[in-house]
Short mmCIF file of C-alpha atoms and ligand atoms in Angstrom, two decimals:
data_model
loop_
_atom_site.label_atom_id
_atom_site.label_comp_id
_atom_site.label_asym_id
_atom_site.label_seq_id
_atom_site.Cartn_x
_atom_site.Cartn_y
_atom_site.Cartn_z
CA MET A 1 122.71 68.11 100.53
CA ARG A 2 125.21 70.87 99.75
CA ASP A 3 125.92 73.49 102.37
CA PHE A 4 127.34 76.98 102.07
CA LEU A 5 130.92 75.75 102.51
CA ASP A 6 130.57 73.25 99.65
CA TRP A 7 128.94 75.93 97.54
CA SER A 8 131.79 78.38 98.04
CA ILE A 9 134.69 75.94 97.52
CA GLY A 10 135.08 76.90 93.86
CA LEU A 11 134.91 80.56 94.86
CA HIS A 12 137.78 80.55 97.36
CA GLY A 13 140.10 82.28 94.90
CA LYS A 14 137.60 85.12 94.56
CA VAL A 15 137.11 85.34 98.32
CA ASP A 16 140.90 85.55 98.76
CA GLU A 17 141.06 88.41 96.28
CA VAL A 18 138.21 90.22 98.06
CA ASN A 19 140.09 89.74 101.33
CA GLN A 20 143.22 91.26 99.79
CA ARG A 21 141.22 94.31 98.67
CA LEU A 22 139.73 94.60 102.14
CA MET A 23 143.15 94.57 103.77
CA LEU A 24 144.41 97.20 101.32
CA ALA A 25 141.36 99.39 101.87
CA ILE A 26 141.68 99.50 105.66
CA ARG A 27 145.43 100.21 105.69
CA THR A 28 146.34 103.24 107.79
CA GLY A 29 149.39 104.55 109.64
CA GLN A 30 147.27 104.70 112.79
CA GLU A 31 148.37 101.32 114.14
CA ASP A 32 145.60 100.78 116.66
CA LEU A 33 142.89 101.63 114.15
CA TYR A 34 144.52 99.23 111.69
CA ARG A 35 144.75 96.45 114.29
CA MET A 36 141.11 96.83 115.31
CA SER A 37 139.90 97.00 111.72
CA ARG A 38 141.92 93.90 110.85
CA TYR A 39 140.47 92.08 113.83
CA THR A 40 136.96 92.28 112.41
CA ILE A 41 137.93 91.69 108.79
CA GLU A 42 140.09 88.66 109.67
CA ALA A 43 137.24 87.14 111.66
CA GLY A 44 135.90 86.16 108.25
CA GLY A 45 132.22 85.67 107.64
CA LYS A 46 130.59 84.12 104.62
CA ARG A 47 131.42 87.01 102.24
CA PHE A 48 127.95 86.61 100.77
CA ARG A 49 127.62 90.20 99.61
CA PRO A 50 130.93 90.44 97.74
CA LEU A 51 130.32 87.07 96.08
CA LEU A 52 126.87 88.17 95.02
CA THR A 53 128.38 91.36 93.59
CA ILE A 54 131.06 89.47 91.66
CA LEU A 55 128.68 86.82 90.27
CA ALA A 56 126.14 89.47 89.22
CA TYR A 57 128.94 91.35 87.42
CA GLU A 58 130.22 88.26 85.62
CA ILE A 59 126.70 87.39 84.48
CA SER A 60 126.19 90.94 83.22
CA CYS A 61 129.28 91.45 81.07
CA GLU A 62 132.36 89.85 79.51
CA GLU A 63 134.84 91.98 81.46
CA PRO A 64 137.16 90.33 84.05
CA TYR A 65 135.80 90.23 87.59
CA SER A 66 138.95 91.97 88.84
CA ASN A 67 137.15 95.16 87.70
CA ILE A 68 134.49 94.75 90.36
CA LEU A 69 136.61 93.62 93.34
CA ASP A 70 136.76 97.07 94.91
CA LEU A 71 133.00 97.43 94.82
CA ALA A 72 132.58 93.91 96.23
CA ALA A 73 134.97 94.81 99.06
CA GLY A 74 133.12 98.10 99.61
CA TYR A 75 129.85 96.27 100.21
CA GLU A 76 131.55 93.91 102.66
CA LEU A 77 132.97 96.90 104.55
CA ILE A 78 129.51 98.45 104.94
CA HIS A 79 128.12 95.11 106.08
CA THR A 80 130.96 94.70 108.60
CA ALA A 81 130.50 98.26 109.87
CA SER A 82 126.81 97.58 110.41
CA LEU A 83 127.62 94.37 112.33
CA ILE A 84 130.05 96.23 114.58
CA HIS A 85 127.40 98.84 115.35
CA ASP A 86 124.75 96.16 115.76
CA ASP A 87 126.93 94.33 118.31
CA ILE A 88 127.37 97.55 120.26
CA ILE A 89 123.60 98.15 120.27
CA ASP A 90 122.96 94.56 121.42
CA ASN A 91 125.94 94.48 123.78
CA ALA A 92 126.84 91.22 122.01
CA ALA A 93 129.74 89.14 123.30
CA THR A 94 130.55 87.01 120.23
CA ARG A 95 130.41 87.38 116.47
CA ARG A 96 131.82 85.19 113.72
CA GLY A 97 132.97 82.78 116.43
CA ARG A 98 135.14 85.40 118.18
CA PRO A 99 134.67 87.96 120.96
CA THR A 100 133.11 91.10 119.47
CA LEU A 101 135.21 94.22 118.93
CA ASN A 102 133.19 96.06 121.59
CA ASN A 103 134.10 93.24 123.97
CA VAL A 104 137.81 93.34 123.15
CA ASP A 105 138.51 97.04 122.59
CA GLY A 106 135.52 98.75 124.17
CA ILE A 107 132.41 100.43 122.80
CA GLU A 108 134.04 103.81 122.12
CA ASN A 109 136.70 102.29 119.86
CA ALA A 110 134.23 99.94 118.18
CA ILE A 111 131.99 102.88 117.20
CA VAL A 112 134.91 104.62 115.52
CA VAL A 113 136.11 101.46 113.74
CA GLY A 114 132.58 101.03 112.34
CA ASP A 115 132.64 104.64 111.14
CA TYR A 116 136.09 104.13 109.63
CA LEU A 117 135.06 101.04 107.66
CA PHE A 118 131.98 102.88 106.48
CA ALA A 119 134.14 105.77 105.19
CA LYS A 120 136.55 103.38 103.47
CA ALA A 121 133.63 101.60 101.79
CA TYR A 122 132.59 104.85 100.12
CA GLU A 123 136.13 105.51 99.00
CA LEU A 124 135.98 102.16 97.17
CA GLY A 125 132.46 102.77 95.84
CA SER A 126 133.40 106.19 94.48
CA ARG A 127 135.76 104.50 91.99
CA TYR A 128 132.66 103.35 90.10
CA GLY A 129 131.05 106.75 89.61
CA THR A 130 128.12 108.62 91.04
CA VAL A 131 125.32 106.23 90.05
CA VAL A 132 127.00 103.27 91.77
CA SER A 133 127.83 105.46 94.79
CA LYS A 134 124.18 106.42 95.04
CA ILE A 135 123.09 102.77 94.85
CA MET A 136 125.52 102.04 97.70
CA ALA A 137 124.22 105.00 99.71
CA ASP A 138 120.60 103.92 99.20
CA GLY A 139 121.42 100.40 100.39
CA SER A 140 123.11 101.79 103.51
CA SER A 141 120.24 104.18 104.21
CA ARG A 142 117.84 101.25 104.08
CA LEU A 143 120.01 99.39 106.59
CA ALA A 144 119.62 102.28 109.00
CA GLU A 145 115.86 102.54 108.32
CA GLY A 146 115.40 98.82 108.99
CA GLN A 147 117.45 98.99 112.15
CA ILE A 148 115.44 101.91 113.54
CA LEU A 149 112.08 100.40 112.56
CA GLU A 150 113.14 97.27 114.41
CA ALA A 151 114.38 99.27 117.42
CA VAL A 152 111.17 101.27 117.87
CA ASN A 153 109.20 98.02 117.74
CA LEU A 154 111.25 96.14 120.33
CA GLY A 155 108.86 94.44 122.72
CA ASN A 156 105.86 95.36 120.57
CA LEU A 157 103.92 92.10 120.67
CA ASP A 158 101.32 93.61 118.35
CA LEU A 159 103.88 93.86 115.55
CA THR A 160 102.27 92.65 112.35
CA GLU A 161 103.80 90.28 109.85
CA GLU A 162 103.67 93.14 107.36
CA THR A 163 105.83 95.43 109.50
CA TYR A 164 108.20 92.53 110.27
CA LEU A 165 108.64 92.03 106.51
CA GLU A 166 109.28 95.75 106.07
CA ILE A 167 112.00 95.59 108.74
CA ILE A 168 113.84 92.68 107.18
CA SER A 169 113.36 94.06 103.71
CA ASN A 170 115.24 97.20 104.75
CA LYS A 171 117.84 95.72 107.06
CA THR A 172 118.85 92.82 104.81
CA ALA A 173 117.13 92.38 101.44
CA ARG A 174 117.57 95.91 100.07
CA PHE A 175 121.29 95.68 100.76
CA PHE A 176 121.55 92.38 98.85
CA GLU A 177 119.63 94.09 96.06
CA ALA A 178 122.08 97.01 96.15
CA CYS A 179 124.98 94.57 95.62
CA ALA A 180 123.35 93.27 92.43
CA LEU A 181 122.31 96.73 91.26
CA GLY A 182 125.79 98.19 91.81
CA ALA A 183 127.34 95.29 89.89
CA THR A 184 124.92 95.50 86.94
CA GLU A 185 125.33 99.27 86.74
CA ALA A 186 129.14 98.94 86.72
CA ALA A 187 128.77 96.25 84.01
CA ARG A 188 126.39 98.45 81.98
CA ALA A 189 123.98 95.52 81.87
CA SER A 190 120.69 95.61 80.01
CA LYS A 191 117.59 96.71 81.95
CA GLU A 192 116.23 93.14 81.86
CA THR A 193 119.41 91.62 83.28
CA SER A 194 119.64 94.28 85.95
CA LEU A 195 116.00 93.76 86.95
CA ALA A 196 116.33 89.97 87.03
CA LEU A 197 119.49 90.01 89.15
CA SER A 198 118.24 92.67 91.55
CA LYS A 199 114.94 90.84 92.00
CA PHE A 200 116.88 87.64 92.62
CA ALA A 201 119.11 89.34 95.19
CA TYR A 202 116.20 91.00 97.00
CA ASN A 203 114.28 87.73 97.39
CA LEU A 204 117.46 85.90 98.36
CA GLY A 205 117.95 88.50 101.12
CA MET A 206 114.39 88.02 102.36
CA ALA A 207 114.80 84.22 102.42
CA PHE A 208 118.15 84.63 104.14
CA GLN A 209 116.81 86.87 106.92
CA VAL A 210 113.67 84.82 107.64
CA THR A 211 115.97 81.76 107.85
CA ASP A 212 118.33 83.67 110.16
CA ASP A 213 115.40 84.49 112.42
CA ILE A 214 114.31 80.84 112.50
CA LEU A 215 117.89 79.77 113.27
CA ASP A 216 118.02 82.20 116.17
CA ILE A 217 115.47 79.89 117.78
CA VAL A 218 116.20 76.40 116.48
CA GLY A 219 119.87 76.80 115.52
CA ASP A 220 122.90 75.24 117.19
CA ALA A 221 125.00 78.03 118.73
CA GLY A 222 128.24 76.12 118.14
CA LYS A 223 127.55 75.64 114.43
CA LEU A 224 126.29 79.22 114.03
CA GLY A 225 129.32 80.78 115.76
CA LYS A 226 127.01 83.04 117.78
CA PRO A 227 124.51 82.53 120.59
CA THR A 228 120.87 81.68 119.94
CA PHE A 229 117.72 83.29 121.41
CA THR A 230 119.32 86.69 120.95
CA ASP A 231 116.20 88.15 119.30
CA LEU A 232 114.01 87.09 122.22
CA ARG A 233 116.59 88.38 124.71
CA HIS A 234 116.49 91.77 123.01
CA SER A 235 112.69 91.74 122.61
CA ALA A 236 113.11 91.75 118.82
CA ILE A 237 109.85 90.38 117.46
CA THR A 238 110.40 87.98 114.56
CA LEU A 239 108.12 85.85 112.41
CA PRO A 240 108.07 82.67 114.55
CA LEU A 241 106.93 84.72 117.57
CA ILE A 242 104.37 86.74 115.56
CA TYR A 243 102.81 83.51 114.33
CA THR A 244 102.87 81.89 117.79
CA LEU A 245 101.11 84.90 119.32
CA ARG A 246 98.45 84.60 116.64
CA LYS A 247 97.82 80.98 117.59
CA VAL A 248 97.73 81.10 121.42
CA ASP A 249 94.85 82.32 123.63
CA GLU A 250 94.83 85.67 125.44
CA GLU A 251 96.01 84.18 128.74
CA GLU A 252 99.07 82.55 127.17
CA ARG A 253 99.73 85.69 125.15
CA MET A 254 99.87 87.77 128.35
CA ARG A 255 102.14 85.20 130.01
CA ILE A 256 104.54 85.22 127.05
CA LYS A 257 104.57 89.01 127.11
CA ASP A 258 105.35 89.15 130.85
CA LYS A 259 108.08 86.56 130.57
CA LEU A 260 109.70 88.22 127.55
CA LEU A 261 109.82 91.57 129.26
CA SER A 262 111.10 90.26 132.58
CA GLY A 263 114.67 89.45 131.53
CA PRO A 264 116.70 86.39 130.48
CA ASP A 265 115.29 83.00 131.43
CA ASP A 266 116.83 79.89 129.84
CA LYS A 267 113.94 77.68 130.90
CA PHE A 268 111.39 80.00 129.32
CA ASP A 269 113.43 80.20 126.09
CA LEU A 270 113.17 76.44 125.70
CA GLU A 271 109.50 76.44 126.63
CA LEU A 272 108.77 79.10 124.03
CA LYS A 273 110.83 77.28 121.43
CA ASN A 274 108.70 74.17 122.02
CA ARG A 275 105.50 76.21 121.72
CA MET A 276 106.78 77.63 118.43
CA VAL A 277 107.23 74.13 117.13
CA GLN A 278 103.83 72.95 118.49
CA THR A 279 101.85 75.88 117.10
CA GLY A 280 103.39 75.36 113.66
CA ALA A 281 105.21 78.72 113.83
CA ILE A 282 108.57 77.26 112.79
CA ASP A 283 106.98 75.39 109.88
CA TYR A 284 105.06 78.49 108.82
CA SER A 285 108.19 80.67 108.92
CA PHE A 286 110.03 78.05 106.90
CA THR A 287 107.26 78.17 104.28
CA VAL A 288 107.64 81.94 104.05
CA ALA A 289 111.44 81.62 103.62
CA LYS A 290 110.91 78.94 100.96
CA ASP A 291 108.49 81.15 99.10
CA PHE A 292 111.08 83.96 98.91
CA SER A 293 113.69 81.46 97.76
CA GLU A 294 111.33 80.31 94.99
CA GLN A 295 110.71 83.91 93.93
CA ALA A 296 114.49 84.37 93.76
CA LEU A 297 114.79 81.35 91.46
CA ASP A 298 111.86 82.54 89.39
CA ALA A 299 113.58 85.89 88.77
CA LEU A 300 116.43 84.11 86.97
CA LYS A 301 114.34 81.82 84.81
CA ASN A 302 114.71 83.88 81.60
CA THR A 303 118.30 84.94 82.09
CA GLY A 304 119.90 82.19 80.04
CA LYS A 305 122.41 79.61 81.20
CA SER A 306 125.88 79.91 82.66
CA PRO A 307 127.93 78.39 85.50
CA ASP A 308 127.53 81.62 87.51
CA LEU A 309 123.76 81.55 87.11
CA ASN A 310 123.77 77.96 88.34
CA LEU A 311 125.76 79.06 91.37
CA LEU A 312 123.22 81.77 92.19
CA MET A 313 120.37 79.30 91.81
CA GLU A 314 122.09 76.84 94.12
CA LEU A 315 122.60 79.65 96.61
CA ALA A 316 118.88 80.36 96.72
CA MET A 317 118.31 76.75 97.72
CA ILE A 318 121.22 76.47 100.13
CA VAL A 319 120.07 79.57 102.01
CA ILE A 320 116.95 77.82 103.24
CA GLU A 321 118.63 74.43 103.64
CA ARG A 322 120.77 76.10 106.34
CA ILE A 323 117.95 75.35 108.76
CA GLU A 324 118.66 71.61 108.61
CA GLU A 325 122.40 72.10 108.45
CA LEU A 326 122.71 74.44 111.42
CA SER A 327 120.06 73.21 113.83
C1 GRG B 401 124.54 102.14 107.80
C2 GRG B 401 126.70 101.11 108.68
C3 GRG B 401 125.26 101.38 108.87
C4 GRG B 401 124.62 100.94 109.99
C5 GRG B 401 123.19 101.14 110.16
C6 GRG B 401 123.43 98.83 112.97
C7 GRG B 401 122.73 99.13 111.71
C8 GRG B 401 122.52 100.56 111.36
C9 GRG B 401 122.25 98.15 110.93
C10 GRG B 401 122.40 96.71 111.24
C11 GRG B 401 121.43 95.92 110.48
C12 GRG B 401 121.68 94.44 110.65
C13 GRG B 401 122.37 93.87 111.83
C14 GRG B 401 121.25 93.63 109.71
C15 GRG B 401 121.44 92.16 109.78
C16 GRG B 401 122.05 91.70 108.53
C17 GRG B 401 122.47 90.26 108.60
C18 GRG B 401 121.61 89.26 107.96
C19 GRG B 401 123.61 89.90 109.21
C20 GRG B 401 124.19 88.55 109.16
O1 GRG B 401 124.83 88.45 107.90
P1 GRG B 401 125.76 87.23 107.52
O2 GRG B 401 125.15 85.97 108.03
O3 GRG B 401 127.05 87.50 108.39
O4 GRG B 401 126.07 87.32 106.08
P2 GRG B 401 128.57 87.10 108.08
O5 GRG B 401 129.24 87.14 109.43
O6 GRG B 401 128.62 85.75 107.46
O7 GRG B 401 129.11 88.17 107.18
#
């Protein structure tokens, strides 16, 4: 079975070029701002969004991918800014296998670094014209909408699967979609190509986020580079919990609710994880993730054949195979 690292081996050159653009974009004479910005950029990450942007561009036109590197870097900057702000909100201690920026340089500085990266992202996006800038802005607005919809539903054990899907659609999938849409617009792709790639990216994002939520429960913290059970600790209601609550009786439901709202409890985390396995909640969530991955593959079925298309198709499979790899 191939994992994400195997998948990206042939793309290391592209990742290096994206990293160079990122370093150029964040350059500033304000040394502390530069150091803090570099800290988060150098922590790495999978660079999913820039790679998706580059591959979508290459599939859409014959131009060299160097044309799209700034946009790819712009998307990564928005993503990184959102992670910095997310870590502040969650008071998270580690990210990408390192102490978070809020942990190292304090919340006040981390807020500003997030804002700075966000501003620099738009500087890069603006090089591609107003339509691409608007696509970028729409993707970012959806991130904020998803984050707030999630926040106002923290601890809401009546959250429906439908609202959960709306949250992850906004906070993850729409941004993946924006990467593909920005790339196809910059490439002046046909409507069909643009639709196929954006549909692929959206469903990939959905599969990715459902998988992420499963891994938060069954994942191995060491392999993930971040702690597990963070959703439960922050009362974020995700699909495995929604399904479990549907399956248990009222008494157990009340007990889970009390326990979740009464603060961290390692023993209860493990107990709940076991219940999620027993009730079939993990299997069900996996089926949902798989369904999105299949829809992603389906979107590309009439797009022809090319090595880049094969890479995207493999990605849609690898995204859900992460569950075995990382748990
Ligand atoms: C508009 C900048 C901005 C912020 C809006 C805080 C916030 C409000 C949004 C955060 C939304 C959020 C945390 C979405 C989760 C997205 C996600 C799946 C993160 C993990 O992505 P990976 O696994 O991370 O690609 P790496 O580290 O590999 O890049």
